[in-house]
XYZ file of C-alpha atoms in Angstrom:
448
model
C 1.440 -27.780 16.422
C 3.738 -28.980 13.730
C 3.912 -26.720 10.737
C 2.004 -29.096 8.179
C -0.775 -29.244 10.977
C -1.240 -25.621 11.121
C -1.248 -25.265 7.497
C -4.066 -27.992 7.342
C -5.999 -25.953 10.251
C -5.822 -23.506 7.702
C -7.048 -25.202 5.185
C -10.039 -26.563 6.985
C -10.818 -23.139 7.862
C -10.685 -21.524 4.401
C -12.667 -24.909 3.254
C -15.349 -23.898 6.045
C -15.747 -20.511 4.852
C -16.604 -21.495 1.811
C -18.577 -24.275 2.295
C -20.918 -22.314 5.043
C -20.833 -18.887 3.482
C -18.637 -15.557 3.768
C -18.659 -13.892 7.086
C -22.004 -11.867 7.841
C -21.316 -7.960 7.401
C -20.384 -6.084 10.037
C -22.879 -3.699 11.167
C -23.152 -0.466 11.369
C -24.854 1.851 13.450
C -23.431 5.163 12.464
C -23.584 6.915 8.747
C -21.515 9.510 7.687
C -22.278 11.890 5.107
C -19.274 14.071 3.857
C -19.840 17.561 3.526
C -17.687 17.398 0.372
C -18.364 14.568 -1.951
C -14.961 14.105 -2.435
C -13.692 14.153 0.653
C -11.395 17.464 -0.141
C -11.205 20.986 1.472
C -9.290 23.980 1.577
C -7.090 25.492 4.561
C -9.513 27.298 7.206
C -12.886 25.703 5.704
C -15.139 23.691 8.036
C -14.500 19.869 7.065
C -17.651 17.886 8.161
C -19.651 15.110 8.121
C -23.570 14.766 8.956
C -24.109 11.624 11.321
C -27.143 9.893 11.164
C -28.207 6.673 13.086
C -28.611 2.758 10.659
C -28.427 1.065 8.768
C -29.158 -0.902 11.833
C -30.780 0.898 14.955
C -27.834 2.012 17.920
C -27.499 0.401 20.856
C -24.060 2.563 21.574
C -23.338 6.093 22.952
C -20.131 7.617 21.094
C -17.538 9.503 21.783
C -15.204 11.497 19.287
C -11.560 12.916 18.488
C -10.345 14.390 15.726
C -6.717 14.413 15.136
C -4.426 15.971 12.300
C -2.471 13.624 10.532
C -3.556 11.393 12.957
C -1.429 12.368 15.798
C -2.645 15.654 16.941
C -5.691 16.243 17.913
C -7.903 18.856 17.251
C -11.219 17.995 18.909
C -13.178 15.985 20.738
C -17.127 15.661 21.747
C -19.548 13.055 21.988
C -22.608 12.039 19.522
C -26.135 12.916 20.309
C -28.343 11.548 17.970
C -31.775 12.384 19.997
C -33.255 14.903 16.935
C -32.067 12.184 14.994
C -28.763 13.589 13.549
C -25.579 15.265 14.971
C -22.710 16.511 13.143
C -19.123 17.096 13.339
C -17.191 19.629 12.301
C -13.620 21.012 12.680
C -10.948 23.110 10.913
C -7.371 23.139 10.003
C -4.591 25.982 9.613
C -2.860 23.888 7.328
C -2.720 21.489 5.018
C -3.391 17.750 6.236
C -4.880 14.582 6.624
C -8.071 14.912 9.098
C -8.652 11.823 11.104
C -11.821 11.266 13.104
C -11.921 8.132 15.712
C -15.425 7.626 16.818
C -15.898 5.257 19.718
C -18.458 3.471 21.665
C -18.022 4.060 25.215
C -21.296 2.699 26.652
C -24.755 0.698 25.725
C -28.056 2.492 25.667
C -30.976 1.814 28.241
C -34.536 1.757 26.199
C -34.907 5.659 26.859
C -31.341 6.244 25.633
C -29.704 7.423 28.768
C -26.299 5.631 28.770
C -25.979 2.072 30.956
C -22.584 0.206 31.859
C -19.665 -0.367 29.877
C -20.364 -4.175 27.850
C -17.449 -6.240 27.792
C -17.129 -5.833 23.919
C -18.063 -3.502 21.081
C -19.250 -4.857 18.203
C -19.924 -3.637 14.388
C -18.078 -0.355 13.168
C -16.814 0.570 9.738
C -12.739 -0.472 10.059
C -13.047 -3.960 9.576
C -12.422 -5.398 12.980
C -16.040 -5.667 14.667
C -14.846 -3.415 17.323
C -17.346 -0.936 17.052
C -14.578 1.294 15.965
C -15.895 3.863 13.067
C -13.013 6.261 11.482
C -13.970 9.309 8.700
C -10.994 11.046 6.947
C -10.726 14.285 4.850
C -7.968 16.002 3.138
C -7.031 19.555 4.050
C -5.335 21.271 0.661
C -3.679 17.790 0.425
C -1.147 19.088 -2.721
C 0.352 20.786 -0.543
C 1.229 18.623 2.208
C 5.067 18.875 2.650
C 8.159 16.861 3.635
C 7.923 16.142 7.588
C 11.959 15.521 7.164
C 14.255 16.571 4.300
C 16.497 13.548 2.462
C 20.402 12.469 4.212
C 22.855 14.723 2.455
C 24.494 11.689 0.904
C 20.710 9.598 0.052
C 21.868 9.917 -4.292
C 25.038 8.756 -3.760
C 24.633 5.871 -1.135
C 21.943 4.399 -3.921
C 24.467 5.075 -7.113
C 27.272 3.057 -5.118
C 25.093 0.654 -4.594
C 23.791 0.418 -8.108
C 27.306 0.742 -9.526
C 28.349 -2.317 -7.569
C 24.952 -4.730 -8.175
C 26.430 -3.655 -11.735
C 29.830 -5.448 -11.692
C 27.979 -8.512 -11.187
C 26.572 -10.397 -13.955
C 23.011 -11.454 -14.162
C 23.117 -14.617 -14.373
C 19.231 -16.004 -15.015
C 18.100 -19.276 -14.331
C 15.060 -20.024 -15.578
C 12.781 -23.183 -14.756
C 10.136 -23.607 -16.771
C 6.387 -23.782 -15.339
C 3.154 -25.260 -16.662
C -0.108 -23.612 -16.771
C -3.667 -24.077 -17.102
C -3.947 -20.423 -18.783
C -3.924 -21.419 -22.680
C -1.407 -19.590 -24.792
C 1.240 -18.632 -22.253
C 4.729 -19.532 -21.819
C 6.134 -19.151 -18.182
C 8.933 -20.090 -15.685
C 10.070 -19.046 -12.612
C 13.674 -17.203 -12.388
C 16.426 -16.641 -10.086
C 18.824 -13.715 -11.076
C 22.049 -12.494 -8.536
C 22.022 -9.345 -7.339
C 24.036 -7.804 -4.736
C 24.019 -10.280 -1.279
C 21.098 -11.857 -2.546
C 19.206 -13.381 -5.236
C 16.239 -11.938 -6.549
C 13.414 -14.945 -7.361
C 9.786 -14.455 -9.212
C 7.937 -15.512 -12.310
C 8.153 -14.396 -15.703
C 5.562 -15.143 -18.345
C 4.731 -13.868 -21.589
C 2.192 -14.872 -24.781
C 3.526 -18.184 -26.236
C 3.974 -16.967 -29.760
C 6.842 -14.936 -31.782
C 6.919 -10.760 -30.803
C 7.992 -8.090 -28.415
C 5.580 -7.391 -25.564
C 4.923 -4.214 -23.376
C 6.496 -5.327 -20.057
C 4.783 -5.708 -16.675
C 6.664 -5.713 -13.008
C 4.284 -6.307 -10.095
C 6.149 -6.007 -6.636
C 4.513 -7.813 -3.801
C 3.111 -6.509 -0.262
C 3.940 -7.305 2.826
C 4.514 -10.810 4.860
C 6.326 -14.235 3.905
C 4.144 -16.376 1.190
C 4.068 -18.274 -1.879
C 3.232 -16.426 -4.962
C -0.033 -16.415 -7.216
C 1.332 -17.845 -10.322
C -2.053 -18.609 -12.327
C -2.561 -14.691 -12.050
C 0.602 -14.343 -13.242
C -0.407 -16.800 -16.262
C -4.018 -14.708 -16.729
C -2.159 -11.345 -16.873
C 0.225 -12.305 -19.213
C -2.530 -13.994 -21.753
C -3.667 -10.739 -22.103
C -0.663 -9.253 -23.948
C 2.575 -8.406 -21.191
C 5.274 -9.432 -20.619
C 4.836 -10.145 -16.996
C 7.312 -10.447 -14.014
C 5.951 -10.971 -10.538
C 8.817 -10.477 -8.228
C 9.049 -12.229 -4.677
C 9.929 -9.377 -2.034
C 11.947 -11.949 -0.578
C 15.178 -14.177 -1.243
C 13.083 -17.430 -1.892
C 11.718 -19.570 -4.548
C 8.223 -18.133 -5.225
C 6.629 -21.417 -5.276
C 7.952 -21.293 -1.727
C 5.357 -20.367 0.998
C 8.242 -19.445 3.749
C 11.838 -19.869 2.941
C 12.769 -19.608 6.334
C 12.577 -15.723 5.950
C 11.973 -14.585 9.288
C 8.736 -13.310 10.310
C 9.847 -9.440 11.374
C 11.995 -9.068 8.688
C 11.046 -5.457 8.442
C 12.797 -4.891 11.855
C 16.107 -6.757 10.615
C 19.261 -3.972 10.408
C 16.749 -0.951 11.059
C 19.897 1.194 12.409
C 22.097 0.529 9.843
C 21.393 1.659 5.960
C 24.112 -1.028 5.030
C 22.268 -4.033 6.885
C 19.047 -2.897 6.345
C 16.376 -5.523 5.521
C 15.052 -3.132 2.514
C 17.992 -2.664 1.237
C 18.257 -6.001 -0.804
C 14.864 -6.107 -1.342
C 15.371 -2.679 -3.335
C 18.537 -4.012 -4.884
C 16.684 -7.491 -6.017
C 14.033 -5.396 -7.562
C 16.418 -3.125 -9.668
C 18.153 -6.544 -10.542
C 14.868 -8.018 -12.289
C 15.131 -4.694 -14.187
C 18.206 -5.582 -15.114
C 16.719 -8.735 -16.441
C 13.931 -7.281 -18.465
C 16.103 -4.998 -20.313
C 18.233 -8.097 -21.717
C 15.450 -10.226 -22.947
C 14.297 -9.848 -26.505
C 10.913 -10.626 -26.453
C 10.298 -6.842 -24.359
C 9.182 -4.196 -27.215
C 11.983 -1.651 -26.000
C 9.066 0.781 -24.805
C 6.647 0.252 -22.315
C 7.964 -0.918 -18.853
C 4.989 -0.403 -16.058
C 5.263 -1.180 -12.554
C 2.249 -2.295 -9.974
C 2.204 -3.193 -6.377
C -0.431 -2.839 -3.498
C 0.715 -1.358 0.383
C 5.107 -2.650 0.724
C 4.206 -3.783 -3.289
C 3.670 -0.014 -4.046
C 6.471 1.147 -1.460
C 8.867 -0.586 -3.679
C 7.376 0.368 -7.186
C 7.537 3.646 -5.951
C 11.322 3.291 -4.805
C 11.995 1.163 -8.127
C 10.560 4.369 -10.121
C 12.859 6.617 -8.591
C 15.760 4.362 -8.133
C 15.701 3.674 -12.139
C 13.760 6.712 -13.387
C 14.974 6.441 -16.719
C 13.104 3.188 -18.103
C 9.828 3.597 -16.482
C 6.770 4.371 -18.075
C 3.917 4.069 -15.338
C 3.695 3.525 -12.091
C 0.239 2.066 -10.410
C -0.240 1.688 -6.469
C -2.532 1.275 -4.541
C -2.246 2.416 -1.160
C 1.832 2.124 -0.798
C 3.633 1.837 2.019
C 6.336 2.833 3.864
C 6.081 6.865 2.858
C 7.066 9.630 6.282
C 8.611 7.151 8.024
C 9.922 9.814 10.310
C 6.272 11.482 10.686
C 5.796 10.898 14.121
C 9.117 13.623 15.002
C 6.573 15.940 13.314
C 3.002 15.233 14.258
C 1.869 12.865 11.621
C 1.229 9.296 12.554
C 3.317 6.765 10.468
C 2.588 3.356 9.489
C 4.292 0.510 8.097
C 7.257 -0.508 8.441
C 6.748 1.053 12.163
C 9.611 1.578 12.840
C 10.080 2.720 16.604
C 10.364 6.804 16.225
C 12.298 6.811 19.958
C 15.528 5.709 18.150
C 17.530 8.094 16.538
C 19.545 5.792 14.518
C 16.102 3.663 13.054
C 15.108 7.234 11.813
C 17.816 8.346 10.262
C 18.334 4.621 8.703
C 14.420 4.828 7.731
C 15.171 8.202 5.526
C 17.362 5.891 3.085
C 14.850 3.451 2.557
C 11.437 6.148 2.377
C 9.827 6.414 -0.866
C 9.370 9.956 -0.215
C 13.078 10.772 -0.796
C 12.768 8.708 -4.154
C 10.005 10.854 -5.055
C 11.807 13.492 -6.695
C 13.313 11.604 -9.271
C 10.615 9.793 -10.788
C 9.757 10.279 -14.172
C 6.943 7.820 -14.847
C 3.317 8.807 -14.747
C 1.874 7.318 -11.138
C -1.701 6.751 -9.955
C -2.217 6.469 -6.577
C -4.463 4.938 -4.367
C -4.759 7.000 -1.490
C -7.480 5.452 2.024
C -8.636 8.521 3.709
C -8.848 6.318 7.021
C -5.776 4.410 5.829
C -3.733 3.374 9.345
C -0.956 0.946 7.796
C -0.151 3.166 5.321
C -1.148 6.773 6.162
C -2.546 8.749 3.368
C -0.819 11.829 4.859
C 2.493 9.801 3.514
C 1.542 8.564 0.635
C 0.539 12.953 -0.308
C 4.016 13.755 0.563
C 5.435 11.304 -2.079
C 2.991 12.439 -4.723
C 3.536 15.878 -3.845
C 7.467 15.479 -4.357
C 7.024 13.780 -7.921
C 7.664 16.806 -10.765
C 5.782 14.748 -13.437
C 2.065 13.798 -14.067
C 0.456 11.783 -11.197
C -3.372 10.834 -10.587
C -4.340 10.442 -6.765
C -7.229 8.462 -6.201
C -8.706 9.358 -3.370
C -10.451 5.947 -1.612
C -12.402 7.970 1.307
C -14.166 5.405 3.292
C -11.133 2.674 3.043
C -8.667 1.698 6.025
C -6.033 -0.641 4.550
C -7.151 -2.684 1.951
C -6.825 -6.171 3.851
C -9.706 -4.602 6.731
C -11.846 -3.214 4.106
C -11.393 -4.857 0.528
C -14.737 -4.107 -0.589
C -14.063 0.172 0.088
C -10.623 -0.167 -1.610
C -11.711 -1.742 -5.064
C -12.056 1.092 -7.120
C -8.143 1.270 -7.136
C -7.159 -2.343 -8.705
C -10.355 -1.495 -10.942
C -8.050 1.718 -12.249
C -5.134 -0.252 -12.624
C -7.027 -2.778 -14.386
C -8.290 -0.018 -16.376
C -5.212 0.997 -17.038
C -3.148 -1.921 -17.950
C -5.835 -2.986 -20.566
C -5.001 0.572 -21.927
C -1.342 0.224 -22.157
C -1.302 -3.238 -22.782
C -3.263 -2.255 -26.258
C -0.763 1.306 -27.015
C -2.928 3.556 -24.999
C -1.037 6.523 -22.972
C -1.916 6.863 -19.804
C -3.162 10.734 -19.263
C -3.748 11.254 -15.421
C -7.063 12.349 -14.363
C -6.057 14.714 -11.681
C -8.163 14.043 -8.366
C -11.200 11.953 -9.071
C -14.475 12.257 -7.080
């Protein structure tokens, strides 16, 4: 199919879903009840959950492993709901990210006893209708350490870089946009930066003043950019910059950026893929700190999965003029876990290649970590598999200043299970209208 067909597949598709209804929940035949509200233990104490059969009657027999940091496991044993409960419990010497896979491996007959294999699983509490059900915990989670320490010269490949994106000048071009949203001004940039040029929107109340600014980074894959929410966020009272992760008009929906980008110069820190995307993001910094209409104070940064990966590496890369940093399950964090039992996630990059692991260590927001001096809250999914919550642990654990983690315990990534996730953008929301207003942002510490 041509492209334009495709995209009008699409459309049909999305106009079906609408018109007929959102997808019927999956079901679930399993419920898990946390022996610890919150989802948090200490080193040697029994982690467990109490399984119970609904809401919707089994028709499965399941099967179990546990694994630390999702990679090693721990234990496994299979589900007998027959008195009409089971549990399952297991322990850990240290501290970690427990990870418990339970599986269908056969139907039930009437009387329970186990029948063949169907062709398919259904329901499950992932979000793929595979049957597939996952329950996470976190083992004395604070003090979850670095799986691999920094390259000795990490601060000064990033200040060469810096030092050279700074010889060239900015250079904005700004197009302006219109906008349903009353009362807001906004165009769309392009700035130069080092071997690229870094693209977005900018948009700001359309009256005289200085405005707390906003910089939302974007997660990951190849489209065009929400402008109206751009337009709604900045009616409320930023200054707001939404920054393509990509060297592309934002209005684009492809820009011929290729479609594995993340595997583009993974054995090189020079030719890395991230490394412009860092460098573009620092540039629309650059940008913010020129304009006049910013109040001089308040700079906050916001991203979701790669979005937080690079406000995370944007805090640390330019620790000096940040004020807050809000993600929601970020990315890219221990990309060398899997050389030390802890299962990465995106980027996945391939752990058998020496040279894509040491190149990943340049481009980790764990090794930016350290030098963050904003305030951060965290999103953190318990049974998080794109971005591992043991990773994202390590980079909180690594920042010296104030930090909130928000623990999200019955959310995989928040594209499979939106719904379990939404108590983070609700903080950040929360948040932002704080800021926005004056308000300091005073961490919570972990949150039930």
């Amino acid at each position: 199919m041509t492209r334009t067909r495709v995209r009008f597949a699409l459309a049909l598709l999305v106009a079906g879903a609408f018109a007929f209804g959102q997808p019927a929940a999956i079901q679930q035949q399993l419920t898990f009840t946390p022996y610890h509200a919150n989802g948090i233990y200490e080193v040697n104490e029994v982690v467990g959950w109490t399984v119970t059969p609904g809401p919707v009657a089994p028709t499965y027999a399941y099967k179990w492993t546990v694994r630390r940091n999702n990679a090693v496991v721990l234990k496994e044993g299979k589900l007998d709901l027959s008195s009409g409960k089971d549990k399952i419990e297991v322990t850990s010497d240290e501290p970690a990210m427990i990870y418990v896979a339970i599986e269908p491996y056969a139907e039930l007959a009437l009387a329970g006893a186990e029948k063949a294999v169907p062709a398919t699983f259904v329901g499950g509490n992932t979000g793929r209708n595979n049957g597939l059900y996952a329950v996470g915990a976190a083992v004395s989670p604070t003090k979850i350490g670095l799986s691999t320490a920094a390259p000795g010269d990490f601060g000064s490949f990033w200040e060469a870089k810096l030092a050279a994106q700074a010889k060239i000048a900015i250079n904005p071009q700004l197009t302006p946009v219109q906008t349903e949203v009353p009362g807001v001004e906004m165009s769309m940039f392009v700035l130069d930066a080092l071997g690229s040029k870094a693209h977005g929107y900018v948009a700001k109340p359309a009256k005289e003043g200085k405005f707390p600014a906003l910089i939302q980074l974007q997660y990951a894959g190849v489209y065009a950019l929400n402008a109206r929410a751009v337009a709604q966020r900045a009616a409320s009272g930023w200054l707001m910059l939404n920054v393509d992760s990509h060297d592309k008009l934002p209005s684009d929906p492809s820009g011929n950026i290729p479609r594995n980008y993340q595997a583009i110069g993974n054995t090189d820190p020079e030719q890395s893929y991230f490394l412009n995307m860092y460098l573009r993001d620092s540039r629309v910094l650059d940008y913010l700190l020129t304009r006049p209409d910013w109040d001089g104070k308040t700079i906050v940064l916001t991203g979701g999965s790669m979005g937080g990966q690079q406000t995370l590496v944007l805090a640390g890369l330019r620790p000096e003029k940040i004020t807050a940093a809000l993600v929601c399950v970020p990315a890219g964090a221990d990309t060398n876990g899997a050389l030390h039992g802890r299962k990465p996630g995106y980027p996945n990059w391939p752990s058998d290649n020496p040279e894509v692991m040491k190149t990943a260590l340049y481009f980790d927001p764990v090794n930016f970590a350290p030098r963050i001096q904003a305030v951060v809250m965290a999103g953190i999914g318990f049974i998080d598999t794109i971005s591992p919550p043991a990773g994202i642990w390590t980079v909180l654990n690594q920042i010296p200043g104030p930090k909130e983690p928000l623990p999200l315990l019955e959310s995989e990534h928040d594209n499979l299970t939106p719904q379990k996730g939404r108590a983070c953008p609700e903080r950040t929301r929360e948040l932002l209208d704080l800021m926005v207003s004056g308000g300091v942002f005073k961490p919570n510490g972990i949150r039930p």
